[in-house]
Short mmCIF file of C-alpha atoms in Angstrom, two decimals:
data_model
loop_
_atom_site.label_atom_id
_atom_site.label_comp_id
_atom_site.label_asym_id
_atom_site.label_seq_id
_atom_site.Cartn_x
_atom_site.Cartn_y
_atom_site.Cartn_z
CA MET A 1 -13.82 60.74 70.24
CA GLN A 2 -16.23 58.22 69.86
CA LEU A 3 -17.61 60.18 66.99
CA ALA A 4 -14.94 60.58 64.26
CA PRO A 5 -14.10 56.96 63.97
CA ALA A 6 -17.88 56.13 63.33
CA ARG A 7 -18.18 58.93 60.62
CA LEU A 8 -14.72 57.53 59.46
CA ARG A 9 -15.90 54.29 59.27
CA ARG A 10 -19.16 54.96 57.49
CA SER A 11 -17.31 57.32 54.59
CA LEU A 12 -14.65 54.57 54.24
CA ARG A 13 -17.66 51.92 53.29
CA HIS A 14 -18.83 54.50 50.37
CA PRO A 15 -18.29 52.45 47.56
CA TRP A 16 -16.20 55.51 45.52
CA THR A 17 -13.99 55.58 48.62
CA LEU A 18 -11.33 53.30 47.90
CA GLY A 19 -11.58 53.98 44.24
CA VAL A 20 -10.82 57.78 44.64
CA LEU A 21 -7.98 57.09 47.55
CA GLY A 22 -6.62 54.39 44.86
CA VAL A 23 -6.29 57.43 42.35
CA ALA A 24 -5.29 59.89 45.10
CA VAL A 25 -2.21 57.35 45.89
CA VAL A 26 -0.90 57.35 42.41
CA VAL A 27 -1.35 61.23 41.89
CA LEU A 28 0.79 61.61 45.22
CA LEU A 29 3.24 59.29 43.93
CA TRP A 30 3.73 61.01 40.89
CA PHE A 31 3.90 63.92 42.50
CA LEU A 32 6.60 63.10 45.11
CA ILE A 33 9.01 61.17 42.26
CA SER A 34 8.72 63.72 39.26
CA ASN A 35 9.47 66.92 41.86
CA SER A 36 12.48 64.91 43.58
CA GLY A 37 14.07 64.74 40.79
CA VAL A 38 15.09 61.39 40.16
CA VAL A 39 13.68 61.26 36.89
CA ASP A 40 14.22 63.58 34.09
CA LYS A 41 11.61 65.86 33.66
CA LEU A 42 11.16 65.30 30.05
CA PHE A 43 10.53 61.79 30.51
CA LEU A 44 7.99 62.22 33.62
CA PRO A 45 6.54 65.89 33.95
CA SER A 46 5.47 67.03 37.19
CA PRO A 47 1.66 66.85 37.92
CA GLN A 48 1.95 71.13 38.13
CA ALA A 49 3.48 70.88 34.39
CA VAL A 50 0.66 68.93 33.18
CA TRP A 51 -1.53 70.95 34.64
CA ALA A 52 0.24 74.34 33.34
CA ALA A 53 0.01 72.51 30.10
CA GLY A 54 -3.99 71.48 30.00
CA HIS A 55 -4.49 75.09 31.11
CA ASN A 56 -2.82 76.23 28.24
CA GLN A 57 -4.69 74.39 25.96
CA TRP A 58 -7.80 74.94 27.34
CA SER A 59 -7.36 78.82 27.36
CA SER A 60 -6.05 78.81 23.62
CA GLY A 61 -9.28 76.95 23.04
CA LEU A 62 -7.24 74.11 21.61
CA LEU A 63 -8.56 71.05 24.09
CA LEU A 64 -12.06 72.14 23.67
CA LYS A 65 -11.23 71.84 19.60
CA ASP A 66 -9.76 68.26 19.72
CA ALA A 67 -12.21 66.99 22.03
CA ILE A 68 -15.11 68.29 20.24
CA ALA A 69 -13.57 66.51 16.99
CA SER A 70 -12.60 63.16 18.77
CA ILE A 71 -15.75 63.13 20.55
CA GLN A 72 -17.85 63.64 17.14
CA ARG A 73 -16.19 61.10 15.28
CA VAL A 74 -16.79 58.57 18.35
CA PHE A 75 -20.28 59.29 17.95
CA ILE A 76 -20.87 59.20 14.59
CA GLY A 77 -19.19 56.06 14.08
CA PHE A 78 -20.71 54.23 17.08
CA ALA A 79 -24.16 55.32 16.49
CA MET A 80 -23.93 54.02 13.27
CA SER A 81 -22.48 50.85 14.14
CA ALA A 82 -25.20 50.37 17.32
CA GLY A 83 -27.79 51.68 15.33
CA LEU A 84 -27.20 49.14 12.80
CA ALA A 85 -26.45 46.30 15.12
CA LEU A 86 -29.54 46.33 17.31
CA PRO A 87 -32.14 45.19 14.14
CA ILE A 88 -29.05 42.88 12.78
CA GLY A 89 -28.75 41.25 16.32
CA ILE A 90 -32.42 40.78 16.87
CA VAL A 91 -32.83 39.19 13.58
CA MET A 92 -29.98 37.02 14.19
CA GLY A 93 -31.20 35.87 17.46
CA THR A 94 -34.56 35.29 16.33
CA ASN A 95 -34.01 33.78 13.01
CA VAL A 96 -31.76 30.25 12.80
CA ILE A 97 -31.41 30.68 9.12
CA ILE A 98 -29.87 34.45 9.18
CA CYS A 99 -28.11 33.57 12.09
CA ARG A 100 -26.27 30.31 10.14
CA LEU A 101 -25.70 32.78 7.54
CA LEU A 102 -23.78 35.26 9.01
CA GLU A 103 -22.74 34.12 12.19
CA PRO A 104 -19.11 32.96 10.70
CA LEU A 105 -18.80 35.73 8.71
CA MET A 106 -18.87 37.93 11.44
CA ALA A 107 -17.13 35.97 13.93
CA LEU A 108 -14.01 36.04 11.32
CA ILE A 109 -13.84 39.49 10.66
CA ARG A 110 -14.23 40.32 14.36
CA TYR A 111 -11.08 38.68 15.16
CA MET A 112 -9.49 40.92 12.34
CA PRO A 113 -7.93 43.93 14.32
CA ALA A 114 -9.60 47.32 13.32
CA PRO A 115 -6.41 49.14 13.12
CA ALA A 116 -5.24 46.96 10.42
CA PHE A 117 -8.16 48.17 8.04
CA ILE A 118 -6.67 51.70 8.13
CA PRO A 119 -4.20 51.37 5.38
CA LEU A 120 -7.28 50.03 3.21
CA LEU A 121 -9.64 52.74 4.28
CA ILE A 122 -7.16 55.39 3.62
CA ILE A 123 -6.69 54.21 -0.06
CA TYR A 124 -10.33 54.34 -0.56
CA PHE A 125 -11.49 57.40 0.86
CA GLY A 126 -8.51 59.23 1.78
CA LEU A 127 -7.52 61.31 4.72
CA GLU A 128 -11.06 62.88 5.82
CA GLU A 129 -13.40 61.78 8.52
CA LEU A 130 -15.07 59.12 6.46
CA PRO A 131 -12.29 56.96 7.14
CA LYS A 132 -11.86 57.04 10.65
CA VAL A 133 -15.71 57.18 11.35
CA LEU A 134 -15.81 53.80 9.43
CA LEU A 135 -12.74 52.82 11.40
CA ILE A 136 -14.77 52.80 14.61
CA PHE A 137 -17.73 51.39 13.11
CA ILE A 138 -15.82 48.42 11.69
CA GLY A 139 -14.26 48.00 15.14
CA THR A 140 -17.30 47.69 17.03
CA PHE A 141 -20.26 46.72 14.93
CA PHE A 142 -19.44 42.82 14.58
CA PHE A 143 -18.90 42.95 18.69
CA ASN A 144 -22.12 45.23 19.08
CA THR A 145 -24.10 42.64 16.66
CA LEU A 146 -23.03 39.49 18.14
CA MET A 147 -23.18 40.46 21.56
CA ILE A 148 -26.81 41.73 21.00
CA MET A 149 -27.80 38.75 18.89
CA ASP A 150 -26.81 36.59 22.21
CA ALA A 151 -29.05 38.35 24.21
CA VAL A 152 -31.56 37.86 22.13
CA LYS A 153 -31.18 34.11 22.28
CA PHE A 154 -30.73 33.88 25.79
CA VAL A 155 -34.46 35.40 26.34
CA PRO A 156 -36.31 32.69 28.45
CA HIS A 157 -38.17 30.62 26.47
CA GLU A 158 -41.47 30.80 29.06
CA LEU A 159 -41.64 34.86 28.92
CA VAL A 160 -42.00 34.39 24.78
CA GLU A 161 -44.43 31.41 24.92
CA THR A 162 -46.88 33.39 27.42
CA ALA A 163 -47.19 35.99 25.42
CA ARG A 164 -47.78 33.71 22.45
CA THR A 165 -50.40 31.60 25.01
CA LEU A 166 -52.03 35.37 25.56
CA GLY A 167 -52.64 35.69 21.87
CA GLY A 168 -49.33 37.76 21.25
CA ARG A 169 -47.70 37.17 17.47
CA GLY A 170 -43.95 38.37 16.10
CA LEU A 171 -43.72 42.05 16.29
CA PRO A 172 -45.60 42.40 19.04
CA ILE A 173 -43.69 39.96 21.22
CA LEU A 174 -40.34 41.47 19.64
CA ALA A 175 -41.64 45.04 20.98
CA ARG A 176 -43.19 44.16 24.12
CA VAL A 177 -40.92 40.92 25.53
CA VAL A 178 -37.99 40.65 23.62
CA ALA A 179 -36.69 44.07 23.39
CA PRO A 180 -37.64 45.32 27.18
CA TYR A 181 -35.81 42.45 28.55
CA ILE A 182 -32.46 42.55 26.02
CA ALA A 183 -32.54 46.56 27.28
CA PRO A 184 -30.14 46.50 29.66
CA GLN A 185 -28.06 43.92 27.84
CA VAL A 186 -27.93 46.02 24.91
CA LEU A 187 -26.88 48.91 27.06
CA ASP A 188 -24.45 47.21 28.81
CA THR A 189 -22.81 45.72 25.29
CA TYR A 190 -22.60 49.81 24.20
CA ARG A 191 -20.99 50.56 27.25
CA ILE A 192 -18.14 48.24 26.79
CA ASN A 193 -17.60 48.61 22.92
CA MET A 194 -17.89 52.06 23.66
CA ALA A 195 -14.27 51.84 25.40
CA SER A 196 -12.93 50.38 21.85
CA ALA A 197 -14.28 53.54 20.24
CA TRP A 198 -12.27 55.72 21.94
CA ASN A 199 -9.33 53.35 21.41
CA LEU A 200 -9.44 53.27 17.84
CA VAL A 201 -10.45 57.27 17.28
CA ILE A 202 -7.00 58.01 18.87
CA VAL A 203 -5.08 55.33 16.66
CA ALA A 204 -6.65 56.80 13.56
CA GLU A 205 -6.07 60.33 14.65
CA LEU A 206 -2.26 59.26 15.10
CA VAL A 207 -2.55 58.09 11.61
CA ALA A 208 -3.94 60.97 9.89
CA ALA A 209 -5.68 63.93 11.18
CA SER A 210 -5.48 67.86 11.42
CA GLU A 211 -7.29 67.69 14.98
CA GLY A 212 -8.37 65.53 17.95
CA LEU A 213 -6.66 64.47 20.66
CA GLY A 214 -4.90 61.50 19.40
CA LYS A 215 -3.49 64.21 16.73
CA ARG A 216 -2.48 66.65 19.77
CA ILE A 217 -0.53 63.59 21.20
CA SER A 218 1.33 62.95 17.97
CA LEU A 219 2.28 66.50 17.87
CA ALA A 220 3.42 66.29 21.32
CA GLN A 221 5.47 63.68 20.82
CA ARG A 222 7.68 65.43 17.98
CA PHE A 223 8.22 68.24 19.85
CA LEU A 224 9.31 66.24 22.91
CA ARG A 225 6.53 67.59 25.06
CA THR A 226 5.55 65.01 27.47
CA ASP A 227 3.27 67.16 29.68
CA GLU A 228 1.36 67.72 26.59
CA ILE A 229 0.59 64.15 26.07
CA PHE A 230 0.03 63.23 29.31
CA VAL A 231 -2.64 66.18 28.88
CA GLY A 232 -4.53 64.25 26.18
CA LEU A 233 -4.40 60.62 27.90
CA ILE A 234 -5.50 62.18 30.59
CA VAL A 235 -8.43 63.89 28.73
CA ILE A 236 -9.16 60.85 26.82
CA GLY A 237 -9.38 58.97 30.44
CA LEU A 238 -11.93 61.30 31.86
CA ILE A 239 -13.67 61.45 28.59
CA GLY A 240 -14.16 57.82 28.23
CA LEU A 241 -15.17 57.68 32.35
CA ALA A 242 -17.62 59.86 31.98
CA ILE A 243 -19.22 58.29 28.88
CA ASP A 244 -18.97 54.87 30.68
CA LEU A 245 -20.92 56.73 33.99
CA GLY A 246 -23.71 57.93 31.80
CA PHE A 247 -24.39 54.59 30.34
CA ARG A 248 -24.59 53.28 33.85
CA PHE A 249 -26.39 56.41 35.22
CA LEU A 250 -29.04 55.46 31.82
CA MET A 251 -29.15 51.94 32.80
CA ARG A 252 -29.89 52.64 36.35
CA ARG A 253 -32.75 54.87 35.20
CA SER A 254 -34.64 52.95 32.53
CA CYS A 255 -34.09 49.46 33.51
CA ALA A 256 -34.39 49.72 37.58
CA TRP A 257 -35.94 46.25 37.26
CA ALA A 258 -32.48 44.18 36.32
CA ASN A 259 -30.55 45.73 39.17
CA MET B 1 -66.79 24.92 25.72
CA HIS B 2 -65.49 21.25 25.19
CA LEU B 3 -61.95 20.36 24.85
CA GLN B 4 -61.19 17.63 23.10
CA VAL B 5 -57.93 15.74 22.61
CA ASP B 6 -58.74 12.71 20.57
CA ASN B 7 -55.59 9.69 20.20
CA VAL B 8 -52.86 11.90 20.39
CA SER B 9 -49.05 11.18 20.10
CA LYS B 10 -46.36 13.04 20.21
CA ARG B 11 -43.04 11.83 19.02
CA PHE B 12 -39.62 13.59 19.38
CA GLY B 13 -37.05 13.56 16.77
CA SER B 14 -36.96 11.37 14.06
CA GLY B 15 -35.58 7.99 12.76
CA SER B 16 -34.05 5.39 14.80
CA ALA B 17 -33.32 7.99 17.33
CA SER B 18 -36.71 9.18 17.92
CA LYS B 19 -38.68 8.74 20.97
CA LEU B 20 -42.34 8.13 21.84
CA VAL B 21 -43.42 10.61 24.63
CA LEU B 22 -47.05 10.06 24.11
CA GLU B 23 -48.97 7.10 22.98
CA ASN B 24 -52.88 7.44 21.82
CA ILE B 25 -53.92 10.28 24.52
CA SER B 26 -57.81 10.87 24.50
CA PHE B 27 -59.93 12.55 27.38
CA ASP B 28 -62.74 15.49 27.21
CA LEU B 29 -63.14 18.42 29.19
CA HIS B 30 -66.14 20.01 29.50
CA ALA B 31 -67.22 23.81 30.87
CA GLY B 32 -66.71 24.51 34.41
CA GLU B 33 -64.94 20.93 34.81
CA PHE B 34 -61.78 20.85 36.88
CA LEU B 35 -59.52 18.40 35.14
CA ALA B 36 -56.26 16.55 36.48
CA LEU B 37 -53.24 14.76 34.57
CA VAL B 38 -51.02 12.88 37.26
CA GLY B 39 -47.63 11.24 36.22
CA SER B 40 -44.44 11.17 37.17
CA SER B 41 -41.36 12.82 35.39
CA GLY B 42 -40.85 11.12 32.13
CA SER B 43 -44.84 10.77 31.65
CA GLY B 44 -44.96 13.17 29.14
CA LYS B 45 -47.51 15.49 30.79
CA SER B 46 -46.31 18.79 30.14
CA THR B 47 -46.03 17.70 26.68
CA VAL B 48 -49.87 17.11 26.97
CA MET B 49 -50.05 20.63 28.04
CA ARG B 50 -47.78 22.51 25.51
CA LEU B 51 -49.57 20.32 22.74
CA ILE B 52 -53.41 21.67 23.83
CA ALA B 53 -51.79 25.03 24.13
CA GLY B 54 -50.57 24.87 20.85
CA LEU B 55 -46.91 25.76 21.46
CA ASP B 56 -45.84 22.07 20.02
CA ARG B 57 -47.86 19.99 17.61
CA PRO B 58 -48.93 16.46 17.62
CA SER B 59 -47.42 13.76 15.67
CA ALA B 60 -50.62 12.02 15.25
CA GLY B 61 -54.13 12.55 16.47
CA VAL B 62 -56.55 15.85 16.96
CA ILE B 63 -56.93 18.41 19.72
CA SER B 64 -59.76 20.36 19.23
CA ILE B 65 -61.75 23.18 21.08
CA ASP B 66 -65.66 23.23 20.29
CA GLY B 67 -64.90 21.44 17.41
CA VAL B 68 -62.09 23.69 16.05
CA PRO B 69 -58.74 21.92 15.36
CA VAL B 70 -56.15 23.48 17.71
CA ARG B 71 -53.60 24.86 14.95
CA GLY B 72 -51.20 27.08 17.44
CA PRO B 73 -51.24 29.07 20.46
CA GLY B 74 -54.44 31.23 21.48
CA SER B 75 -55.80 33.50 24.11
CA ASP B 76 -58.97 30.91 24.54
CA ARG B 77 -56.14 28.92 26.06
CA GLY B 78 -54.58 30.62 29.18
CA MET B 79 -51.39 29.23 30.40
CA VAL B 80 -49.73 29.30 34.09
CA PHE B 81 -46.45 27.89 33.92
CA GLN B 82 -44.16 25.96 36.75
CA LYS B 83 -41.61 28.91 36.46
CA TYR B 84 -42.69 32.42 36.89
CA SER B 85 -43.16 33.54 33.82
CA LEU B 86 -44.35 37.03 34.95
CA TYR B 87 -42.48 39.80 32.89
CA PRO B 88 -39.58 41.33 35.64
CA TRP B 89 -39.99 44.68 34.19
CA LEU B 90 -43.95 45.32 34.71
CA THR B 91 -45.63 45.59 37.68
CA ALA B 92 -47.78 43.10 39.30
CA ALA B 93 -50.78 45.24 37.76
CA GLN B 94 -48.93 45.82 34.08
CA ASN B 95 -48.55 41.80 33.96
CA VAL B 96 -52.06 41.27 34.44
CA ALA B 97 -52.88 43.89 31.70
CA PHE B 98 -50.41 42.50 29.51
CA GLY B 99 -52.44 40.05 27.73
CA MET B 100 -55.38 41.76 27.41
CA GLU B 101 -53.42 44.92 25.63
CA LEU B 102 -52.41 41.97 23.39
CA GLN B 103 -56.06 41.53 22.39
CA GLY B 104 -56.54 45.51 21.86
CA ARG B 105 -58.99 45.68 24.55
CA THR B 106 -60.13 49.70 25.55
CA ARG B 107 -58.37 51.37 28.22
CA GLN B 108 -61.14 51.71 30.11
CA GLU B 109 -61.76 47.96 30.36
CA ILE B 110 -58.34 46.74 30.65
CA ARG B 111 -57.80 48.66 34.17
CA GLU B 112 -61.15 47.57 35.70
CA ARG B 113 -60.66 44.00 34.55
CA THR B 114 -56.75 44.50 35.99
CA SER B 115 -57.82 45.86 39.40
CA TYR B 116 -61.08 42.74 39.26
CA PHE B 117 -58.84 40.16 39.08
CA LEU B 118 -56.18 41.25 41.35
CA GLU B 119 -59.04 41.88 43.45
CA VAL B 120 -59.72 38.31 42.77
CA VAL B 121 -56.51 36.88 43.84
CA GLY B 122 -55.95 39.01 46.48
CA LEU B 123 -53.44 41.32 45.18
CA ALA B 124 -54.95 44.57 44.93
CA ASP B 125 -52.46 46.18 47.33
CA ALA B 126 -49.93 44.64 45.22
CA ALA B 127 -50.86 46.06 41.88
CA ARG B 128 -47.59 48.48 41.59
CA ARG B 129 -44.75 46.07 42.60
CA LEU B 130 -42.36 44.58 40.60
CA PRO B 131 -42.33 40.69 40.62
CA ARG B 132 -39.24 40.38 42.22
CA GLU B 133 -40.72 42.40 45.26
CA LEU B 134 -43.49 39.64 45.51
CA SER B 135 -43.22 36.01 46.91
CA GLY B 136 -43.18 33.02 44.79
CA GLY B 137 -46.77 32.32 45.73
CA MET B 138 -47.89 36.00 45.15
CA GLN B 139 -45.96 35.78 41.98
CA GLN B 140 -48.07 32.46 40.88
CA ARG B 141 -51.18 34.41 41.70
CA VAL B 142 -50.48 37.38 39.17
CA ALA B 143 -49.74 35.03 36.83
CA ILE B 144 -53.19 33.16 37.26
CA ALA B 145 -54.68 36.64 37.21
CA ARG B 146 -53.08 37.73 33.90
CA ALA B 147 -54.11 34.27 32.48
CA LEU B 148 -57.79 34.67 33.59
CA ALA B 149 -58.11 38.39 32.50
CA ALA B 150 -57.44 37.42 29.42
CA GLU B 151 -60.84 35.41 29.27
CA PRO B 152 -60.11 32.19 28.28
CA LYS B 153 -62.01 29.36 27.67
CA VAL B 154 -59.87 26.62 29.71
CA LEU B 155 -57.25 27.41 32.11
CA LEU B 156 -53.92 25.47 31.78
CA LEU B 157 -51.99 24.56 34.87
CA ASP B 158 -48.15 23.05 34.06
CA GLU B 159 -47.62 22.05 37.83
CA PRO B 160 -48.18 25.91 38.91
CA PHE B 161 -47.18 25.21 42.60
CA GLY B 162 -44.09 23.09 42.16
CA ALA B 163 -41.85 25.67 42.79
CA LEU B 164 -43.25 26.83 46.10
CA ASP B 165 -42.73 25.59 49.55
CA ILE B 166 -45.03 23.13 51.12
CA GLN B 167 -46.76 25.55 53.37
CA ILE B 168 -47.44 27.94 50.24
CA ARG B 169 -48.38 24.96 48.14
CA GLU B 170 -51.34 24.06 50.56
CA SER B 171 -52.74 28.00 50.80
CA MET B 172 -52.58 28.07 47.25
CA GLN B 173 -54.52 24.83 46.50
CA GLU B 174 -57.09 26.31 48.66
CA PHE B 175 -57.10 29.53 46.93
CA LEU B 176 -57.25 27.83 43.68
CA HIS B 177 -59.94 25.66 44.78
CA GLN B 178 -61.90 28.78 46.12
CA LEU B 179 -61.31 30.74 42.66
CA TRP B 180 -62.61 27.64 41.02
CA ARG B 181 -65.81 27.66 42.80
CA GLN B 182 -66.43 31.70 42.62
CA THR B 183 -65.46 32.09 38.92
CA GLY B 184 -66.64 28.77 37.43
CA LEU B 185 -63.46 28.26 35.45
CA THR B 186 -62.48 25.47 33.56
CA ALA B 187 -59.14 23.67 34.42
CA LEU B 188 -57.02 21.30 33.36
CA LEU B 189 -54.16 20.78 35.96
CA ILE B 190 -50.97 19.29 35.21
CA THR B 191 -49.09 17.71 38.44
CA HIS B 192 -46.96 14.77 40.21
CA ASP B 193 -48.33 15.69 43.14
CA LEU B 194 -51.57 13.08 43.82
CA GLU B 195 -52.67 15.08 47.09
CA GLU B 196 -53.21 17.75 44.79
CA ALA B 197 -54.86 16.52 41.91
CA LEU B 198 -57.56 14.78 44.43
CA LEU B 199 -58.20 18.06 46.44
CA LEU B 200 -58.73 19.96 43.25
CA ALA B 201 -60.12 18.11 40.41
CA ASN B 202 -63.04 16.19 39.58
CA ARG B 203 -61.56 13.78 37.37
CA VAL B 204 -58.18 12.62 37.52
CA HIS B 205 -56.12 10.67 34.88
CA ILE B 206 -53.06 8.69 36.17
CA LEU B 207 -50.31 8.86 33.24
CA ALA B 208 -47.79 6.33 33.23
CA PRO B 209 -44.28 6.54 31.83
CA SER B 210 -42.45 5.88 28.55
CA PRO B 211 -44.41 6.50 26.48
CA GLY B 212 -47.01 8.68 28.14
CA ARG B 213 -50.35 7.25 28.23
CA ILE B 214 -53.51 7.16 30.18
CA VAL B 215 -54.11 4.08 32.61
CA ARG B 216 -56.18 5.07 34.69
CA THR B 217 -58.70 7.66 35.41
CA VAL B 218 -60.56 8.50 38.61
CA ALA B 219 -63.87 10.51 39.12
CA VAL B 220 -63.23 12.25 42.56
CA ASP B 221 -66.67 12.65 44.29
CA LEU B 222 -65.58 13.99 47.78
CA ASP B 223 -66.93 16.93 50.03
CA ARG B 224 -64.92 19.78 49.51
CA SER B 225 -66.47 22.15 51.94
CA SER B 226 -63.23 22.36 54.42
CA MET B 227 -59.90 21.08 52.51
CA ALA B 228 -58.03 20.95 56.00
CA HIS B 229 -60.41 18.48 56.59
CA LEU B 230 -60.57 16.78 53.40
CA ARG B 231 -56.63 16.53 53.50
CA VAL B 232 -57.23 13.69 56.63
CA SER B 233 -60.59 11.98 55.89
CA PRO B 234 -60.73 8.63 55.49
CA ASN B 235 -62.22 8.53 52.23
CA PHE B 236 -59.68 10.74 50.79
CA LEU B 237 -56.11 9.18 52.20
CA ALA B 238 -57.80 5.75 51.03
CA LEU B 239 -58.35 7.15 47.48
CA ARG B 240 -55.25 8.78 47.75
CA GLU B 241 -53.18 5.31 49.09
CA GLU B 242 -54.66 3.26 46.14
CA LEU B 243 -54.07 5.59 43.27
CA ALA B 244 -50.27 6.00 44.86
CA GLN B 245 -50.06 2.08 44.75
CA CYS B 246 -50.95 2.51 41.25
CA LEU B 247 -48.51 5.11 40.52
CA ARG B 248 -45.69 3.12 42.30
CA GLY B 249 -46.69 0.00 40.22
CA LEU B 250 -45.81 2.10 37.04
CA GLU B 251 -42.46 2.78 37.88
CA PRO B 252 -39.41 0.91 36.61
CA ALA B 253 -38.15 -2.15 38.98
CA LEU B 254 -35.13 0.09 39.85
CA LEU B 255 -36.90 2.79 41.44
CA ARG B 256 -39.60 0.72 43.68
#
């Protein structure tokens, strides 16, 4: 009798316990409400129905194909954005002239909603992969760049000056002081903006695509298949969560000093 | 080694908004000497240090080392900042090795000198620890080891113990004195702590504030065989009191 409460308290203290509990409560409510018959099945499919729909899509290979299509777009678009934002953000953070030249422009474009570019992108590039990838690029590049620029600006002067008094110059200081110092913030920037990339890929696919998780959702809407919409939403959420956790894991492993 | 500061002035800003921070500062520092600059805040003492380190340029006058004017930072002048400037992602040993790696020394030499200088500052056991795992005093000792390992001609210490507790500061002063005796380094110490300056330096320059200028120079010739003893010896206390009076006299009337 003494042991059980102690163990319960210990497991309650685990950081994930309450989070899992929160999810479980929502699923349980969903289960109870949808099975009570209060709400029309068309509006709120039961968890069992969603599971069945998901299983169906999985065994037909559709789910995997859609997921791969969406993930591919996100990764290509985001890789371009992240890869270009890193050098440009660093240059803007270290060079006042380039910063003054580019910052107002980027701050302006940043506030233009990326989905508003879709019509233009379709006119320019048609309905293939390129406009979708570019949408993700446009929607994340300016945020990535400006956040990396800020990280560079906040590198403590002492760290740079120490390197200079030890005989360090431009490029070695960049590589050996600035880069390691901003690494955790850069990873965090990527983690945060990755969420926008996921939003945008779904938006792009809702508008025009032949496959992808967003495309599946818009098709499901046409046939009033709310269970399939739920499958799409849940899968998108889970993939996003997995990417987020992946970034956190990477950060813990590579930047242990910053924790 | 001969560090020469010749008629150096420094003005920040320009036009009517400019402020003269240093006015006609001149002094010399020879190999093996320990020199201290003492002044209150606003005396521009950290600015002197930055000028010598080459991090800022004087508005007038010349700073030279062995006759060569200082044009920028270089590893012939090692600097220890007040705030801990260790690289938080590097271990103590990697921090000590940092400057030598920038200098492009061989790996073998870096390894040997790193362990030697960690030994010198008494931190051989802490080699693999990260800065955040070290106390403030230990961090400053690593910073000193890192500066020394790059083989500077002169060690510039900018309020190196200013952020430490009083007990730790006293033991660090003892440590720095021993280090100076052991290694024969040449050092320039900036501090607002008169006692610290008198304990460590052969010569002390007193700086007056706004604009910073040297108003008094004292040669300190005291028996340093026991620092604890020195702190309470009558000669030391008399000299400290005399100079403290002088420093107090320099403050604006409101603060007196």
